[in-house]
PDB file of C-alpha atoms in Angstrom:
ATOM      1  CA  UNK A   1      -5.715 228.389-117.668  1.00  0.00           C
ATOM      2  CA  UNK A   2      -3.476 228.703-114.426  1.00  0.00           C
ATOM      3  CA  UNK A   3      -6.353 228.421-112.534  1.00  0.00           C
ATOM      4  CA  UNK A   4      -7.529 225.726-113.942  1.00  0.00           C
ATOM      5  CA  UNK A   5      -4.163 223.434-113.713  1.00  0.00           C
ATOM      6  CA  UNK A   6      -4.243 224.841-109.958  1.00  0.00           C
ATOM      7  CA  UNK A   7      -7.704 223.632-109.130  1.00  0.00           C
ATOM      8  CA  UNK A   8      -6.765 220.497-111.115  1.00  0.00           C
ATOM      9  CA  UNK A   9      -3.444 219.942-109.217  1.00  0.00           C
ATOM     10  CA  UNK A  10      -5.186 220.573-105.595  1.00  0.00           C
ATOM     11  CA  UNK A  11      -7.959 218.133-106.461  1.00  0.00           C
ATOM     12  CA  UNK A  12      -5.870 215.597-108.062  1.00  0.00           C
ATOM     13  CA  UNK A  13      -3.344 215.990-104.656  1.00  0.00           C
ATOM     14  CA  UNK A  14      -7.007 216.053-102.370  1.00  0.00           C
ATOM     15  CA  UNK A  15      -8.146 212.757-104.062  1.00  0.00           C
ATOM     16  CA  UNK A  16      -4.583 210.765-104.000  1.00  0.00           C
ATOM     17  CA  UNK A  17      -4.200 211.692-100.334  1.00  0.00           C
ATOM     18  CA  UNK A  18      -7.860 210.520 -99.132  1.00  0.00           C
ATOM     19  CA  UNK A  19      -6.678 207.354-101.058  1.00  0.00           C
ATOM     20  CA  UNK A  20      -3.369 206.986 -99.529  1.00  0.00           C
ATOM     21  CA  UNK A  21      -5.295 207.517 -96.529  1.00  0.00           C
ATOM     22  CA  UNK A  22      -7.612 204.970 -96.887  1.00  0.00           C
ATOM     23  CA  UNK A  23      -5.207 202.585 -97.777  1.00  0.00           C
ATOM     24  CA  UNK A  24      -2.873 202.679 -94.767  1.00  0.00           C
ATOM     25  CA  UNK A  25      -5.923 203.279 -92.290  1.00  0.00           C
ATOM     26  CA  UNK A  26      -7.565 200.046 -93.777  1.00  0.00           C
ATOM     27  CA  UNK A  27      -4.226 197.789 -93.723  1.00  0.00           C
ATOM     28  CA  UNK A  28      -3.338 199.370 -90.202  1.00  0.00           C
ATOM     29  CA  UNK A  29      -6.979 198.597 -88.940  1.00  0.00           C
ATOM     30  CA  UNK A  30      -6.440 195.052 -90.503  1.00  0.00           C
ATOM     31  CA  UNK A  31      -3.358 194.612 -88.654  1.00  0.00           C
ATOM     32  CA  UNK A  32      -4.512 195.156 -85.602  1.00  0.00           C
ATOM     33  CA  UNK A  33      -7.622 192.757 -86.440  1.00  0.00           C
ATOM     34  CA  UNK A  34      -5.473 190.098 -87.168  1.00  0.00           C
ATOM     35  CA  UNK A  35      -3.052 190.788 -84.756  1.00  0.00           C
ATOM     36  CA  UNK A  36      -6.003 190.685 -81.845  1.00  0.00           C
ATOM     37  CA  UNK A  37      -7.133 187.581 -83.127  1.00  0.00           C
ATOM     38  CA  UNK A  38      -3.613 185.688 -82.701  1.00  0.00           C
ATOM     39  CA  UNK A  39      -3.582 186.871 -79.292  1.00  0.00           C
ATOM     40  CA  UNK A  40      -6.954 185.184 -78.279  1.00  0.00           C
ATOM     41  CA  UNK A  41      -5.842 182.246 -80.054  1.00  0.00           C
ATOM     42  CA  UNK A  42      -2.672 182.187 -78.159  1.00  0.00           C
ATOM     43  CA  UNK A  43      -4.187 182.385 -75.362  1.00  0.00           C
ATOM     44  CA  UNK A  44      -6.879 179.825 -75.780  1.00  0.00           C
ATOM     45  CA  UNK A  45      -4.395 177.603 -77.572  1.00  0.00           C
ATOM     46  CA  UNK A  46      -2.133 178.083 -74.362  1.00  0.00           C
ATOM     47  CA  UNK A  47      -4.590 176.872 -71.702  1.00  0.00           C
ATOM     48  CA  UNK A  48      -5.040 173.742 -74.332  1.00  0.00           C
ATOM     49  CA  UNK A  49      -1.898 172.975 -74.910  1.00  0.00           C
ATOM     50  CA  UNK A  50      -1.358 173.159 -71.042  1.00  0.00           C
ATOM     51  CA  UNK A  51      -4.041 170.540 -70.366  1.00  0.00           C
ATOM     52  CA  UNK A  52      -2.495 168.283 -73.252  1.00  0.00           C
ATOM     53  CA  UNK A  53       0.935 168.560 -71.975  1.00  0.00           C
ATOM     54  CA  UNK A  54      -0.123 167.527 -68.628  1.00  0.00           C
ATOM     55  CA  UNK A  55      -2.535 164.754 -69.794  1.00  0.00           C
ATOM     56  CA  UNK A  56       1.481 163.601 -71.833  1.00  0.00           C
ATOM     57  CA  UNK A  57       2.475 162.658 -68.114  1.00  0.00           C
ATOM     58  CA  UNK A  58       0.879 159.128 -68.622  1.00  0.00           C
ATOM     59  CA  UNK A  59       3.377 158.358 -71.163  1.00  0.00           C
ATOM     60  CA  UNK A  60       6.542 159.410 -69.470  1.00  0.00           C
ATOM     61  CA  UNK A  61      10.376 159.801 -71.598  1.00  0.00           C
ATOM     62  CA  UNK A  62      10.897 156.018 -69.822  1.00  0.00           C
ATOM     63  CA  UNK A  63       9.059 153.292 -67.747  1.00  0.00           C
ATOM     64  CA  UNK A  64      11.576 152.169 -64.922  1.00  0.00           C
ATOM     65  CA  UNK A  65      11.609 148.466 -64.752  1.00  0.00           C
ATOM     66  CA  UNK A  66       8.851 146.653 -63.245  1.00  0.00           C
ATOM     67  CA  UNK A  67       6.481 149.820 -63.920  1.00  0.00           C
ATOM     68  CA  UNK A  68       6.007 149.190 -67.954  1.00  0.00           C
ATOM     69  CA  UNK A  69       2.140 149.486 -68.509  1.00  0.00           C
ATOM     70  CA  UNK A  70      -0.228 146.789 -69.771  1.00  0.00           C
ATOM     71  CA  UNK A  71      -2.216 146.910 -72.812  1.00  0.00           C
ATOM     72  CA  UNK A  72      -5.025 148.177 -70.268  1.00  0.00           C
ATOM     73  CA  UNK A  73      -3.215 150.745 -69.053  1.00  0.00           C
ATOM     74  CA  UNK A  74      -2.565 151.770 -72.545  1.00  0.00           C
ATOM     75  CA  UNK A  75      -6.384 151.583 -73.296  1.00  0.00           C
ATOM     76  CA  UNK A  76      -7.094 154.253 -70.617  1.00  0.00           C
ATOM     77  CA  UNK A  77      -4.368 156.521 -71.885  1.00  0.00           C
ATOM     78  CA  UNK A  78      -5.855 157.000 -75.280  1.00  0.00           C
ATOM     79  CA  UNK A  79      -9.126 157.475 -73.621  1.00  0.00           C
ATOM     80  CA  UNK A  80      -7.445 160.316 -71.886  1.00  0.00           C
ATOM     81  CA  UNK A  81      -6.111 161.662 -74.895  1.00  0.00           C
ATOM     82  CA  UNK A  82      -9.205 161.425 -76.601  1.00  0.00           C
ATOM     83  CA  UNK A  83     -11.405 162.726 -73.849  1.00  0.00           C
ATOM     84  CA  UNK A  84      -9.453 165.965 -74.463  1.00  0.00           C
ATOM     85  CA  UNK A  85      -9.335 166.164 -78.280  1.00  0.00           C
ATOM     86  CA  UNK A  86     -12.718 166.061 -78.012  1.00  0.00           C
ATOM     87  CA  UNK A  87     -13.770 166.878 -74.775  1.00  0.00           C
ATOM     88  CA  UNK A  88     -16.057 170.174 -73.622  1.00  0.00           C
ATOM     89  CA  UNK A  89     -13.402 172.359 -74.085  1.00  0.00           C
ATOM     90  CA  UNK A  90     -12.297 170.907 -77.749  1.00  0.00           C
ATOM     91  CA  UNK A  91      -8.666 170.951 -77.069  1.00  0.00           C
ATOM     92  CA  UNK A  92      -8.199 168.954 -80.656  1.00  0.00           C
ATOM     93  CA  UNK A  93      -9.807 172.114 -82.283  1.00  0.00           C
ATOM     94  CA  UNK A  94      -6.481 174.389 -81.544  1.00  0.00           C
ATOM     95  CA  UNK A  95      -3.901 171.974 -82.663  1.00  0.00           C
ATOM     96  CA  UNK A  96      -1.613 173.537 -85.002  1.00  0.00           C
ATOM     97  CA  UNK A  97      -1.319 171.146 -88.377  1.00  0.00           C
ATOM     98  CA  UNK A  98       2.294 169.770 -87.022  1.00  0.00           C
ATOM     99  CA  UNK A  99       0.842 169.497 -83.491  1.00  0.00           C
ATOM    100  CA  UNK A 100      -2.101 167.786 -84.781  1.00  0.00           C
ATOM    101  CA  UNK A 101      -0.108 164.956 -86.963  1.00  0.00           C
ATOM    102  CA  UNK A 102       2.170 164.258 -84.191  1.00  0.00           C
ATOM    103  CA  UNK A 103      -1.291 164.009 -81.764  1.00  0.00           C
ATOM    104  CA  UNK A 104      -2.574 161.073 -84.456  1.00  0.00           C
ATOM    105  CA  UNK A 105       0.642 159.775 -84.489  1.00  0.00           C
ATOM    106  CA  UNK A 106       0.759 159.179 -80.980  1.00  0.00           C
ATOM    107  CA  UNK A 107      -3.279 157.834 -81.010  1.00  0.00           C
ATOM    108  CA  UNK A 108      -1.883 155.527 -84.115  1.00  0.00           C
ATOM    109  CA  UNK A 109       0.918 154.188 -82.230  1.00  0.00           C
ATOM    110  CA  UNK A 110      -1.644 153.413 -79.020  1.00  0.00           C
ATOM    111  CA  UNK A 111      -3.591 151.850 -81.280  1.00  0.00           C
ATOM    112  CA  UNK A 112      -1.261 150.067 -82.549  1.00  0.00           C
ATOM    113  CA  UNK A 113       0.193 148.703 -79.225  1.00  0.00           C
ATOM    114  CA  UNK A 114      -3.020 147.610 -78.117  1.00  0.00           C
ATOM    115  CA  UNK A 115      -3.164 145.078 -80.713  1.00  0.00           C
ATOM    116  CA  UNK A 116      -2.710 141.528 -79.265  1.00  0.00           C
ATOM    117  CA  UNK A 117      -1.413 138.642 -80.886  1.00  0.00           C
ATOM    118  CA  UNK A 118      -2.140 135.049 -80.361  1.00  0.00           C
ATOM    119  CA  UNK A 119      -2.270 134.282 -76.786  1.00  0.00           C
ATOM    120  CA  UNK A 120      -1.896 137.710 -75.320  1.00  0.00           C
ATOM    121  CA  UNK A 121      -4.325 139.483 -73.182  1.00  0.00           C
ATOM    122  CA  UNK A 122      -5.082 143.092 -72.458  1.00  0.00           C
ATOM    123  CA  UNK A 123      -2.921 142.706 -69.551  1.00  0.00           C
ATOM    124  CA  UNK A 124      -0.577 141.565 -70.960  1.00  0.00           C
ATOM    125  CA  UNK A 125       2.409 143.956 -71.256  1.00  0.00           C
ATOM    126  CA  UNK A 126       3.266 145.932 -74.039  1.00  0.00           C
ATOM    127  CA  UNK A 127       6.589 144.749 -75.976  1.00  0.00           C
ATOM    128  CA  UNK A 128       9.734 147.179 -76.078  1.00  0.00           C
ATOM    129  CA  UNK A 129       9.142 147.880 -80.177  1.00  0.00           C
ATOM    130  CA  UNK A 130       5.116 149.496 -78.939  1.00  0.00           C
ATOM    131  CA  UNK A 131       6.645 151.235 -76.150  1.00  0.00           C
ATOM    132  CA  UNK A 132       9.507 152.821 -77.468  1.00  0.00           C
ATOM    133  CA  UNK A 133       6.936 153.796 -80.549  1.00  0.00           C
ATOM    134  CA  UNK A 134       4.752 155.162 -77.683  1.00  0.00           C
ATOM    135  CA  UNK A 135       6.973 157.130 -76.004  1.00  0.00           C
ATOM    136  CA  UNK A 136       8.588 158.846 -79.021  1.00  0.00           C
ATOM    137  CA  UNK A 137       5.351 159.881 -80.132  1.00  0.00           C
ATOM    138  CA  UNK A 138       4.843 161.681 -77.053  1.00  0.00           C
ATOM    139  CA  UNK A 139       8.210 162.850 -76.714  1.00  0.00           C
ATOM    140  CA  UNK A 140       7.909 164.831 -80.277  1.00  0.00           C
ATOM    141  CA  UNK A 141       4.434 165.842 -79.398  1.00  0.00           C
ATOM    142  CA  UNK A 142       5.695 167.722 -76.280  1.00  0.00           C
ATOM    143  CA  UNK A 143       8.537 168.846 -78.434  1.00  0.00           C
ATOM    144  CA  UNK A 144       5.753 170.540 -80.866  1.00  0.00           C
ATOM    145  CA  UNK A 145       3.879 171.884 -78.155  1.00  0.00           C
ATOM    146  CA  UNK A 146       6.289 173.696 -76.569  1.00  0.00           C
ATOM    147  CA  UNK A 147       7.699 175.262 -80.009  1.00  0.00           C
ATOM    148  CA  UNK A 148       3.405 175.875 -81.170  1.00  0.00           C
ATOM    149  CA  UNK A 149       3.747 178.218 -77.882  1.00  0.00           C
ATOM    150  CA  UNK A 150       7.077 179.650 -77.987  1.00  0.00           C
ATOM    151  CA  UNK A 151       8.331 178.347 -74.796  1.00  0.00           C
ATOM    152  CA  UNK A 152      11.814 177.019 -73.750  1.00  0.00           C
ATOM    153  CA  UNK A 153      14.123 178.794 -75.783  1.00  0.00           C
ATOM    154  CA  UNK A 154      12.011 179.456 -79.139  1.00  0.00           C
ATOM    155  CA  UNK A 155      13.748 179.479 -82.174  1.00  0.00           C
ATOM    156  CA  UNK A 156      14.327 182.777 -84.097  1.00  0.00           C
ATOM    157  CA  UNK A 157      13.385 181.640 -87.069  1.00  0.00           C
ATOM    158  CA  UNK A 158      10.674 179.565 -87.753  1.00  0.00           C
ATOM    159  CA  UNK A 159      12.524 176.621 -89.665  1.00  0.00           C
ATOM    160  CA  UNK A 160      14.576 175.576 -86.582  1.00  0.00           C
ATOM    161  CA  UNK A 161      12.890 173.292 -84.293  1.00  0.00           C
ATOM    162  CA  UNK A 162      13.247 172.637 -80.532  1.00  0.00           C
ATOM    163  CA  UNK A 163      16.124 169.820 -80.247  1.00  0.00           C
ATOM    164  CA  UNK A 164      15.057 166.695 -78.977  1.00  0.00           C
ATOM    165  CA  UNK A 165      15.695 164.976 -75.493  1.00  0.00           C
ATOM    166  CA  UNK A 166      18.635 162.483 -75.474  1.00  0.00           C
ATOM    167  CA  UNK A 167      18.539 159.101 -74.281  1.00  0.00           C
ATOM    168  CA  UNK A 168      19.403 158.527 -70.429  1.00  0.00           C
ATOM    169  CA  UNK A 169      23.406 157.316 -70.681  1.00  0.00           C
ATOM    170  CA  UNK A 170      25.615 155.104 -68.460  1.00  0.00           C
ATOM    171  CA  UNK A 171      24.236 153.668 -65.546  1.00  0.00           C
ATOM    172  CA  UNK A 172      20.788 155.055 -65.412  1.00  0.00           C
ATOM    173  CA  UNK A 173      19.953 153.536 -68.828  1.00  0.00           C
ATOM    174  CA  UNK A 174      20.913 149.663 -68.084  1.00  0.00           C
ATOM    175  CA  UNK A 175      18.101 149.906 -64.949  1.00  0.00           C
ATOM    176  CA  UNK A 176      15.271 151.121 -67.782  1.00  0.00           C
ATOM    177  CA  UNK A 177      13.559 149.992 -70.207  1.00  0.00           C
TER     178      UNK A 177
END
């Protein structure tokens, strides 16, 4: 009987350990799976997010007076924008979801500005409601982009987001507009 509760104990003990086993092999093995995969996506999101950012330079924090762009010039940046949403290297395709509804904001509010009324043209320039809209669209997409890649001072915890870029002040904002 003792050698039976013995053999029963050591194969009991054998059969929980290859489990145990099993278990953390297969969740460590998973780890690294997924943590492999978030490095290549990184990466690839990086490079993306590097082309979008400098694409963003067409739409600048302010347009100094006398430089505000037309409805044409407007045209061309959304082109731009959607050449590389959609373009050969898919930029559009590594978008994280907040990323990607500030991008469509920014297309909406293009859009949106290139809308002319009754007796406008499309070089006509844009008013001052469309181009502030405009450029705090891009503003808050750059601000996403540089939290989606953990640049700039990255928040510890994941609710806090990047502050935003004040306003010029005094002197330098009555030249702008």
């Amino acid at each position: 009987m003792t050698v039976v509760i013995g053999l029963v104990g050591v194969v009991l003990g054998g059969l929980l350990g290859a489990v145990g086993s099993y278990v953390t092999t297969r969740s460590g093995l998973l780890m690294q799976l997924e943590h492999a995969y978030d490095v290549t996506l990184r990466d690839r999101r990086l490079e993306r997010y590097e082309q979008l950012f400098h694409v963003s330079r067409c739409v600048p924090r302010y347009w100094p007076r006398g430089e505000e762009p037309s409805r044409a010039d407007l045209a061309r940046f959304r082109r731009e924008f959607h050449d590389w949403y959609f373009g050969e290297r898919a930029g559009g395709m590594y978008l994280t979801p907040a990323a990607k509804a500030l991008y469509l904001d920014l297309q909406n509010a293009l859009f949106e500005a290139l809308r002319t009324g009754p007796g406008e043209s499309g070089d006509s320039p844009v008013s001052a409601a469309d181009s502030e809209a405009v450029r705090r669209c891009a503003s808050e997409l750059r601000h996403q982009l540089v939290e989606d890649v953990g640049v700039a001072q990255p928040p510890r915890m994941r609710w806090v987001r990047v502050g935003r870029t004040e306003p010029p002040r005094g002197r330098a904002a009555q030249g702008l507009s």
